[in-house]
Tab-separated table of N, CA and C in Angstrom:
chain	number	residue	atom	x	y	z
A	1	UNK	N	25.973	197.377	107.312
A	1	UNK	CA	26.133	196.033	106.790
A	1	UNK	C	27.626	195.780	106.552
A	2	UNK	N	28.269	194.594	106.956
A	2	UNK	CA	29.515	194.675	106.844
A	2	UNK	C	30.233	193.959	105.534
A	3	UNK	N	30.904	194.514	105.001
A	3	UNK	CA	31.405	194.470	103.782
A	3	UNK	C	31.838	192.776	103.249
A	4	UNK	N	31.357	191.929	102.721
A	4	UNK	CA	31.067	190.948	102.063
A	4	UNK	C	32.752	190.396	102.116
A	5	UNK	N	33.179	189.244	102.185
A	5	UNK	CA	34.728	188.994	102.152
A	5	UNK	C	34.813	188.396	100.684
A	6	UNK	N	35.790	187.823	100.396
A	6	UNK	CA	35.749	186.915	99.149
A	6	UNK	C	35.612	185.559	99.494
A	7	UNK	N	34.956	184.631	98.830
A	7	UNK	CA	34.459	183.010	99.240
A	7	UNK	C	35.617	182.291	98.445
A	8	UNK	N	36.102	181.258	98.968
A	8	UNK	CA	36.740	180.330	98.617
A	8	UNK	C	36.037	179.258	97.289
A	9	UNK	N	36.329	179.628	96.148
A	9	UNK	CA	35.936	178.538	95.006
A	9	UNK	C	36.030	176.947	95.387
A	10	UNK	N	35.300	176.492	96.487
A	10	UNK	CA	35.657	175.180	96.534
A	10	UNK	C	35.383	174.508	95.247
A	11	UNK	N	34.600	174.540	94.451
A	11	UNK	CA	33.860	173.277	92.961
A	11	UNK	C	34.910	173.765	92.631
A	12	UNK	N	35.925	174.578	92.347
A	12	UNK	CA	36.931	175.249	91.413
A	12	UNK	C	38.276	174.295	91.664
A	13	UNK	N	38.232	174.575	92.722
A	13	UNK	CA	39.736	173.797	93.514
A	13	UNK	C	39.532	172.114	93.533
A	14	UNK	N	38.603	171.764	93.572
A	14	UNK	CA	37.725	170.312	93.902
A	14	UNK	C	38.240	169.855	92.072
A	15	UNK	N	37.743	170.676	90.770
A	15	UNK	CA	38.179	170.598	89.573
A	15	UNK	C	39.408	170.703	89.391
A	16	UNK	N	39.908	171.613	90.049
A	16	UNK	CA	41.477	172.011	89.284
A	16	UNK	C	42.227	170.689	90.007
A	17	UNK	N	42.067	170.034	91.184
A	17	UNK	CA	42.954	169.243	91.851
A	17	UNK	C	42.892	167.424	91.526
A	18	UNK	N	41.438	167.383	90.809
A	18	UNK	CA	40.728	166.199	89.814
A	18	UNK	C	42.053	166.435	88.259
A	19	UNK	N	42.000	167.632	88.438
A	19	UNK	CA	42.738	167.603	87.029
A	19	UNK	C	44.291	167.428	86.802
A	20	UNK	N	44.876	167.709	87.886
A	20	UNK	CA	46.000	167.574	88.413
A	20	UNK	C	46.938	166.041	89.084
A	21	UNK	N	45.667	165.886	89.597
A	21	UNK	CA	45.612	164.535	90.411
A	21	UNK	C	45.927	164.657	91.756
A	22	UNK	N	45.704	165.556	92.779
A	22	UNK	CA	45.279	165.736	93.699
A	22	UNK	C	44.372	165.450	94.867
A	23	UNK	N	44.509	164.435	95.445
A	23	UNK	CA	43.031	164.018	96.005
A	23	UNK	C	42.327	165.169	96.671
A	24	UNK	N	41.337	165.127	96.832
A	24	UNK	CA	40.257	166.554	97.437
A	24	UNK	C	39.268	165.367	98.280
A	25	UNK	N	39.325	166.049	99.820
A	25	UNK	CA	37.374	165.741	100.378
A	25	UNK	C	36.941	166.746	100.734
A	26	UNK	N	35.532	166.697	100.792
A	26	UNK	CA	34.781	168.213	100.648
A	26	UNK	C	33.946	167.663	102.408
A	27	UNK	N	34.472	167.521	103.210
A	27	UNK	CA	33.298	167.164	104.833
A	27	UNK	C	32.167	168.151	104.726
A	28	UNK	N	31.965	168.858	104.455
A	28	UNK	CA	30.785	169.818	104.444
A	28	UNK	C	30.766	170.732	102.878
A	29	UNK	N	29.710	171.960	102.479
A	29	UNK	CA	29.947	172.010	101.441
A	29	UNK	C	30.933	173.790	101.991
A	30	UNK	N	31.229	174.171	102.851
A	30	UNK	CA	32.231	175.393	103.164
A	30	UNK	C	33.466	174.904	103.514
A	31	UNK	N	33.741	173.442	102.973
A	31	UNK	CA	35.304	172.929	103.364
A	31	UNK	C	35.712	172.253	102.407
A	32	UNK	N	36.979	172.322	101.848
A	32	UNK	CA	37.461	171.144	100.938
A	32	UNK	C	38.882	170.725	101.697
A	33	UNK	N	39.099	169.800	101.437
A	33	UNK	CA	40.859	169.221	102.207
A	33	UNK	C	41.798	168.886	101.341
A	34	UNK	N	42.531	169.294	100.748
A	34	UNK	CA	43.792	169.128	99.441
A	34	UNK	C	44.746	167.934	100.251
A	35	UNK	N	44.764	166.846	99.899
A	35	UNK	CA	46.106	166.213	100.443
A	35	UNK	C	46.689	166.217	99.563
A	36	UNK	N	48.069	166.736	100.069
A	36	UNK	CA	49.389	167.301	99.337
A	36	UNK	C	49.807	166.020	99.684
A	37	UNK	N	50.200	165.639	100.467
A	37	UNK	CA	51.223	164.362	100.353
A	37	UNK	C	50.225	163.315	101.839
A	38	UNK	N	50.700	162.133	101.930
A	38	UNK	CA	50.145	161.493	102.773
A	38	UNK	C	49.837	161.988	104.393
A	39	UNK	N	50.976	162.426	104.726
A	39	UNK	CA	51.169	163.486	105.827
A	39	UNK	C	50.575	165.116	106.131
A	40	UNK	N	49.986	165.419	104.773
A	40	UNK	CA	49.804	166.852	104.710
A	40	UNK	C	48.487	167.251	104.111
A	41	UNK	N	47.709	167.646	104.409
A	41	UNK	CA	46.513	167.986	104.341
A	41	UNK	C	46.209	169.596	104.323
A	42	UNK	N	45.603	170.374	103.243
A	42	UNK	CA	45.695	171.643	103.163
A	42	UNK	C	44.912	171.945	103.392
A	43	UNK	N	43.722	172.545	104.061
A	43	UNK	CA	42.699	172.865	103.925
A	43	UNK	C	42.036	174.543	103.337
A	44	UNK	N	40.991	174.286	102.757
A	44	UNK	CA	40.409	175.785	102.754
A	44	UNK	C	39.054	175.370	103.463
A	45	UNK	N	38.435	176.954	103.822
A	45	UNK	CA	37.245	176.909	104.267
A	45	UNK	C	36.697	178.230	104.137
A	46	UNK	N	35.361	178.234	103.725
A	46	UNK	CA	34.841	179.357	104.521
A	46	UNK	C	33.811	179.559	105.020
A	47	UNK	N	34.404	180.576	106.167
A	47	UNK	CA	33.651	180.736	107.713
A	47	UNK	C	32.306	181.860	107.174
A	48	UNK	N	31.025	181.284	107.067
A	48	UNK	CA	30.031	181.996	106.358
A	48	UNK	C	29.351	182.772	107.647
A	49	UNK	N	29.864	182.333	109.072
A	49	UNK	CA	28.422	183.029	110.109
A	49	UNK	C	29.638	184.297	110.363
A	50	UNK	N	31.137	183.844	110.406
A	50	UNK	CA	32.460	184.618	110.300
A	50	UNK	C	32.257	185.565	109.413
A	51	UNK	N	31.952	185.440	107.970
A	51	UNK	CA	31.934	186.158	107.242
A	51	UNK	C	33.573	186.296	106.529
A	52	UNK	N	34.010	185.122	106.481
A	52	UNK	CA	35.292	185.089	106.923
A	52	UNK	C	35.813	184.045	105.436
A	53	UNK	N	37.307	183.596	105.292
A	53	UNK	CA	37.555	182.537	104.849
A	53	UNK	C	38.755	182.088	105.638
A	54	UNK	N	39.350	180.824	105.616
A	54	UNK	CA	40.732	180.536	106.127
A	54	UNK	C	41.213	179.499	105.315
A	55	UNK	N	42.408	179.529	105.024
A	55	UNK	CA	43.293	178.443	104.509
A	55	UNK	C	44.326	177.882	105.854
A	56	UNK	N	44.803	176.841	105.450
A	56	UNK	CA	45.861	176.039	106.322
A	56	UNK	C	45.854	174.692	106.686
A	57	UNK	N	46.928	174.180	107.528
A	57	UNK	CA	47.328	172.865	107.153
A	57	UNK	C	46.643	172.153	108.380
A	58	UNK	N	46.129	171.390	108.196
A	58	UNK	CA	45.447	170.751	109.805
A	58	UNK	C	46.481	170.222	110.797
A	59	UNK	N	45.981	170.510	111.359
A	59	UNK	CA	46.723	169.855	112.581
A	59	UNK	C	47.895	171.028	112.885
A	60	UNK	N	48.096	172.238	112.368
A	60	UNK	CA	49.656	172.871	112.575
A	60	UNK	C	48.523	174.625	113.028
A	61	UNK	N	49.557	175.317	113.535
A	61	UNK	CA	49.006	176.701	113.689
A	61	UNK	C	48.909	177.897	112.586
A	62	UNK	N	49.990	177.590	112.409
A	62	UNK	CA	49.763	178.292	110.574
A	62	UNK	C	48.569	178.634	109.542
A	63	UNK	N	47.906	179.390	109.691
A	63	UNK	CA	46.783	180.008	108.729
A	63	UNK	C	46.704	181.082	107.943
A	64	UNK	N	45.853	181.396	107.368
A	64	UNK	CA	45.904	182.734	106.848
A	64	UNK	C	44.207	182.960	106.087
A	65	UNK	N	43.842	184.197	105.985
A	65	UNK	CA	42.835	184.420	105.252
A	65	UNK	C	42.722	185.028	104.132
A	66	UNK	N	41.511	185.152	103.194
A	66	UNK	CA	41.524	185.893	101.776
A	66	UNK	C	42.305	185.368	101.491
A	67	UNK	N	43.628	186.224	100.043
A	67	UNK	CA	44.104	185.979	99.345
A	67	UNK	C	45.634	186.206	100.072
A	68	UNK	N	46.880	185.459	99.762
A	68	UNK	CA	48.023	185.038	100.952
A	68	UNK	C	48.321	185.894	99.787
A	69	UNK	N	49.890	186.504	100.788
A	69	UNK	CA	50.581	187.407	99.887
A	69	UNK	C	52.263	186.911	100.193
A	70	UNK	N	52.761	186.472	99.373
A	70	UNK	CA	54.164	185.714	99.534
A	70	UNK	C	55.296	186.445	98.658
A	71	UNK	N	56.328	186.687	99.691
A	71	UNK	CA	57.365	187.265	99.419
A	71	UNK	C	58.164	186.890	98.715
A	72	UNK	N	58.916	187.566	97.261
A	72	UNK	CA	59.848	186.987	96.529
A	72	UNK	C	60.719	187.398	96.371
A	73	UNK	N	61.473	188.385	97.401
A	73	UNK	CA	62.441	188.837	97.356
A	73	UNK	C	62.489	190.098	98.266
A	74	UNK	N	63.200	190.648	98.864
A	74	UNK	CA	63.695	191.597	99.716
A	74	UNK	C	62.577	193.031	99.728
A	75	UNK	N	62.129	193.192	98.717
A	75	UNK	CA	61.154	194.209	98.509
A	75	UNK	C	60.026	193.661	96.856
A	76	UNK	N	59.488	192.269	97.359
A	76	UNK	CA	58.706	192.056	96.169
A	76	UNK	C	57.766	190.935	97.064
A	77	UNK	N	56.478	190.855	96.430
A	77	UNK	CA	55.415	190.109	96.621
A	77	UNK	C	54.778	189.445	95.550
A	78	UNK	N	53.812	188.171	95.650
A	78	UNK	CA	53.124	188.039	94.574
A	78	UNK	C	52.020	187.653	95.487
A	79	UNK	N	50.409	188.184	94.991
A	79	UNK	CA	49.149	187.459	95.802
A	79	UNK	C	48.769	186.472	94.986
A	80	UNK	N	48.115	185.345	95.657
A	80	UNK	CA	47.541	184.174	95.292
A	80	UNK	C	46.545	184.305	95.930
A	81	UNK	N	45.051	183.975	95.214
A	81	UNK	CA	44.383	182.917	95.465
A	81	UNK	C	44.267	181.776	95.690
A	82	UNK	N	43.176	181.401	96.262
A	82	UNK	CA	43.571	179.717	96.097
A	82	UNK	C	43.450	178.802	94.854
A	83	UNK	N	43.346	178.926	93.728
A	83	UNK	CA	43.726	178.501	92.640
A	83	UNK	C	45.047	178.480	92.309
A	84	UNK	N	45.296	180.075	92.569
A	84	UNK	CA	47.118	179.860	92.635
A	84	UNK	C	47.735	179.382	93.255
A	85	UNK	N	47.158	179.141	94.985
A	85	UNK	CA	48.366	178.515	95.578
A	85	UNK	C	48.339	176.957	95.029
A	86	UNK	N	46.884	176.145	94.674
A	86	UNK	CA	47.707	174.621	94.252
A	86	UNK	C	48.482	174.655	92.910
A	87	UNK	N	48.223	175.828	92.249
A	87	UNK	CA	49.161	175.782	90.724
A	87	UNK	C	50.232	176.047	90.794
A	88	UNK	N	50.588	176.998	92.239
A	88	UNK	CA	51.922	177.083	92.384
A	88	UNK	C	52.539	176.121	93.336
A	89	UNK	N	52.063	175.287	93.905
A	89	UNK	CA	52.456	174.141	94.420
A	89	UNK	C	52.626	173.089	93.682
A	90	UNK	N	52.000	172.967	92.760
A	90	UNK	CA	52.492	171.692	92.193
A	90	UNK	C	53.629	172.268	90.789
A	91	UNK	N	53.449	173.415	90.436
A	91	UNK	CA	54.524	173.751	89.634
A	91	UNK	C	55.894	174.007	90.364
A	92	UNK	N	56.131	174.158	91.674
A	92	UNK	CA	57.684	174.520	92.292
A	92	UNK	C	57.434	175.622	92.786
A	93	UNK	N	56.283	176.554	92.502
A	93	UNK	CA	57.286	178.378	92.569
A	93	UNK	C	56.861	178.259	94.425
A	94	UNK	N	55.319	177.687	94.599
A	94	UNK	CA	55.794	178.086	96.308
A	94	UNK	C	56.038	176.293	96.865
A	95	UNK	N	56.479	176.088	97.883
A	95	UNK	CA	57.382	174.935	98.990
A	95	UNK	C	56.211	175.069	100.064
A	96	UNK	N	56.462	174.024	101.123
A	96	UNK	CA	55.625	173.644	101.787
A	96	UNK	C	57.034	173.626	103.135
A	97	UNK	N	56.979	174.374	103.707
A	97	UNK	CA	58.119	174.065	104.939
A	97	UNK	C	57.160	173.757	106.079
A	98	UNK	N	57.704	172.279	107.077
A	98	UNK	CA	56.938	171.850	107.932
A	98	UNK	C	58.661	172.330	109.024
A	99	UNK	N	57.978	172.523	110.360
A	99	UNK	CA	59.102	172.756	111.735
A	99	UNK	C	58.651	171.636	112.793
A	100	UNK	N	59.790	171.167	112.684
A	100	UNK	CA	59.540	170.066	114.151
A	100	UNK	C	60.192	170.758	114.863
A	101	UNK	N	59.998	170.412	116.423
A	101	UNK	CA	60.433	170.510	117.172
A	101	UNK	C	60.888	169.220	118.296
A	102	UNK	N	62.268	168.377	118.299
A	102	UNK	CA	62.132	167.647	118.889
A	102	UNK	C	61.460	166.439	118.285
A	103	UNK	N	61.292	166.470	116.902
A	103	UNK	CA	61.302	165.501	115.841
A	103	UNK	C	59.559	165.625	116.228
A	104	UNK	N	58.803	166.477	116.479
A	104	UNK	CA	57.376	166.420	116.713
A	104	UNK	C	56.671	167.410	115.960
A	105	UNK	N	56.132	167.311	114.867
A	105	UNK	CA	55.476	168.662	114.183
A	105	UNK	C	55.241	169.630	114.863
A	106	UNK	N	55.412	171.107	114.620
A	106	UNK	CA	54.893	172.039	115.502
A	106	UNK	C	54.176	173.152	114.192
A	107	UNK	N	54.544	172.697	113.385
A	107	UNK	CA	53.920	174.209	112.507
A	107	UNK	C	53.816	173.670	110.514
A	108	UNK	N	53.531	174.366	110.437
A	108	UNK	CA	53.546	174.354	108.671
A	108	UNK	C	53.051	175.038	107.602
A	109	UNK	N	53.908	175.431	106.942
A	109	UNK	CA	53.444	176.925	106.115
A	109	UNK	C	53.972	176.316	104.887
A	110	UNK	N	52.945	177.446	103.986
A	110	UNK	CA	53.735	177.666	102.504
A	110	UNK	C	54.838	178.798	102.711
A	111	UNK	N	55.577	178.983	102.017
A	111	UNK	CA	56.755	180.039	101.133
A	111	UNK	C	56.540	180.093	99.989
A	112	UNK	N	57.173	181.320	99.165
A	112	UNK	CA	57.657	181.465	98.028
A	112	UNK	C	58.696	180.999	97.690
A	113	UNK	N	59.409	179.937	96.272
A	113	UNK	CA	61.061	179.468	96.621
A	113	UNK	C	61.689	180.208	96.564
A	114	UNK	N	61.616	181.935	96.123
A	114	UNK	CA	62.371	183.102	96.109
A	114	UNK	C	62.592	184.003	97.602
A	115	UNK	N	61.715	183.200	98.417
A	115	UNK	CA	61.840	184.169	99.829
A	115	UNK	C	62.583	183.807	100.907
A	116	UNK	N	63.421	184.728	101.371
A	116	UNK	CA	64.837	184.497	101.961
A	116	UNK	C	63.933	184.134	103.279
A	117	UNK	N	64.866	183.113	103.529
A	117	UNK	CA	64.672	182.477	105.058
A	117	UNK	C	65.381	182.963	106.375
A	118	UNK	N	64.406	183.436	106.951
A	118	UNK	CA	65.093	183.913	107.557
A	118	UNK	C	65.223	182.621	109.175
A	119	UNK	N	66.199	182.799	109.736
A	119	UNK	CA	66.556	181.738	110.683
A	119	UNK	C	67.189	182.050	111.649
A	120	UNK	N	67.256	183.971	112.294
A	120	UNK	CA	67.856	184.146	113.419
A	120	UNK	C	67.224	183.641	114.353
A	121	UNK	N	65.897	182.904	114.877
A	121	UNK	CA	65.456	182.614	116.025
A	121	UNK	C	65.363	181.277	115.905
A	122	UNK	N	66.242	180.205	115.015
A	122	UNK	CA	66.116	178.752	115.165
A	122	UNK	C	66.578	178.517	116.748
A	123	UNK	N	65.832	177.823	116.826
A	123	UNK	CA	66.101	177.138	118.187
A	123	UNK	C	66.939	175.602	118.390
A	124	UNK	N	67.763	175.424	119.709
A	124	UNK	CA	68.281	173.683	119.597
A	124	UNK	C	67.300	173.096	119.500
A	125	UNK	N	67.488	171.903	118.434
A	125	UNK	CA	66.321	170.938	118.669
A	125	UNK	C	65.462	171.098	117.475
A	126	UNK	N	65.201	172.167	116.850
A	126	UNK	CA	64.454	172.899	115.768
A	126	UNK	C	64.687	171.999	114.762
A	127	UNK	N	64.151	171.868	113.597
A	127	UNK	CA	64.243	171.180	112.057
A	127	UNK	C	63.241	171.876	111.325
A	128	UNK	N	63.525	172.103	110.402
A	128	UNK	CA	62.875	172.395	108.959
A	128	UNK	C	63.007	171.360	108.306
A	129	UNK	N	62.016	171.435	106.895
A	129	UNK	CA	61.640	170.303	106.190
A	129	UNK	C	61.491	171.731	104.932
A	130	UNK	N	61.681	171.531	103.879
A	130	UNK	CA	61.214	171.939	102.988
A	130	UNK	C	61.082	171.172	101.929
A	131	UNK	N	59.825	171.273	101.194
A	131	UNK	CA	59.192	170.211	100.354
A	131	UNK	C	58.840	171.354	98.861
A	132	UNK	N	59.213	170.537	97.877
A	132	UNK	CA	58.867	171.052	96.682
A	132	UNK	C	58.260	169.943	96.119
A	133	UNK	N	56.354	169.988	95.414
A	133	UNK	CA	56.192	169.127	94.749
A	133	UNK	C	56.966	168.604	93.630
A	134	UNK	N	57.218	169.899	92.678
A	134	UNK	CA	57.799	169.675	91.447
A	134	UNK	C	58.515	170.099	90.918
């Protein structure tokens, strides 16, 4: 039998983001959608036939599963759940960096604001965006 993953608290996140002021839609009951800003849409889900969960931003390639583990320095981490990541989004500690390419979205991730950027493979044409709610 294969070992059970952890489920995404959607009623949890659906509350914490009511409380915040966050809009939330729930399209099914294994999905909720966080819009961070008009443009940005966070999603969680989880994949129950997967056995699985995923977080990430629609429309971009950027995902991740379980609990994200974000770097705060050269030899330091902190894990989040997803409770933590909207508490740490709307408090400052993690950023929302979107990459165009050619002024056309190509990607979009969270960071930690403590985690060094690294930028030897920017490309011509490349842009970053980094967004701090608060």
């Amino acid at each position: 039998m294969p070992l059970k993953t952890m489920e995404y608290r959607l009623n949890k996140i659906a509350e914490l983001c009511s409380e915040i002021g966050l809009k939330t839609d729930m399209p099914d009951k294994n999905r909720i959608d966080v819009s961070i800003r008009e443009d940005c849409v966070l999603s969680f889900l989880n994949l129950v036939d997967e056995n699985d969960t995923l977080v990430g931003f629609d429309g971009t390639p950027w995902h991740s599963h379980d609990k994200i583990y974000f770097m705060t320095g050269s030899n330091a981490y902190i894990e989040c759940d997803e409770l933590d990541i909207i508490i740490g989004l709307v408090s400052g500690e993690l950023l929302i960096v979107s990459r165009y390419l050619e002024s056309t979205l190509a990607d979009r991730w969270i960071m930690h604001k403590n985690e060094p950027l690294d930028l030897k493979y920017f490309e011509a044409g490349e842009e970053l965006r980094i967004c701090r709610l608060a």
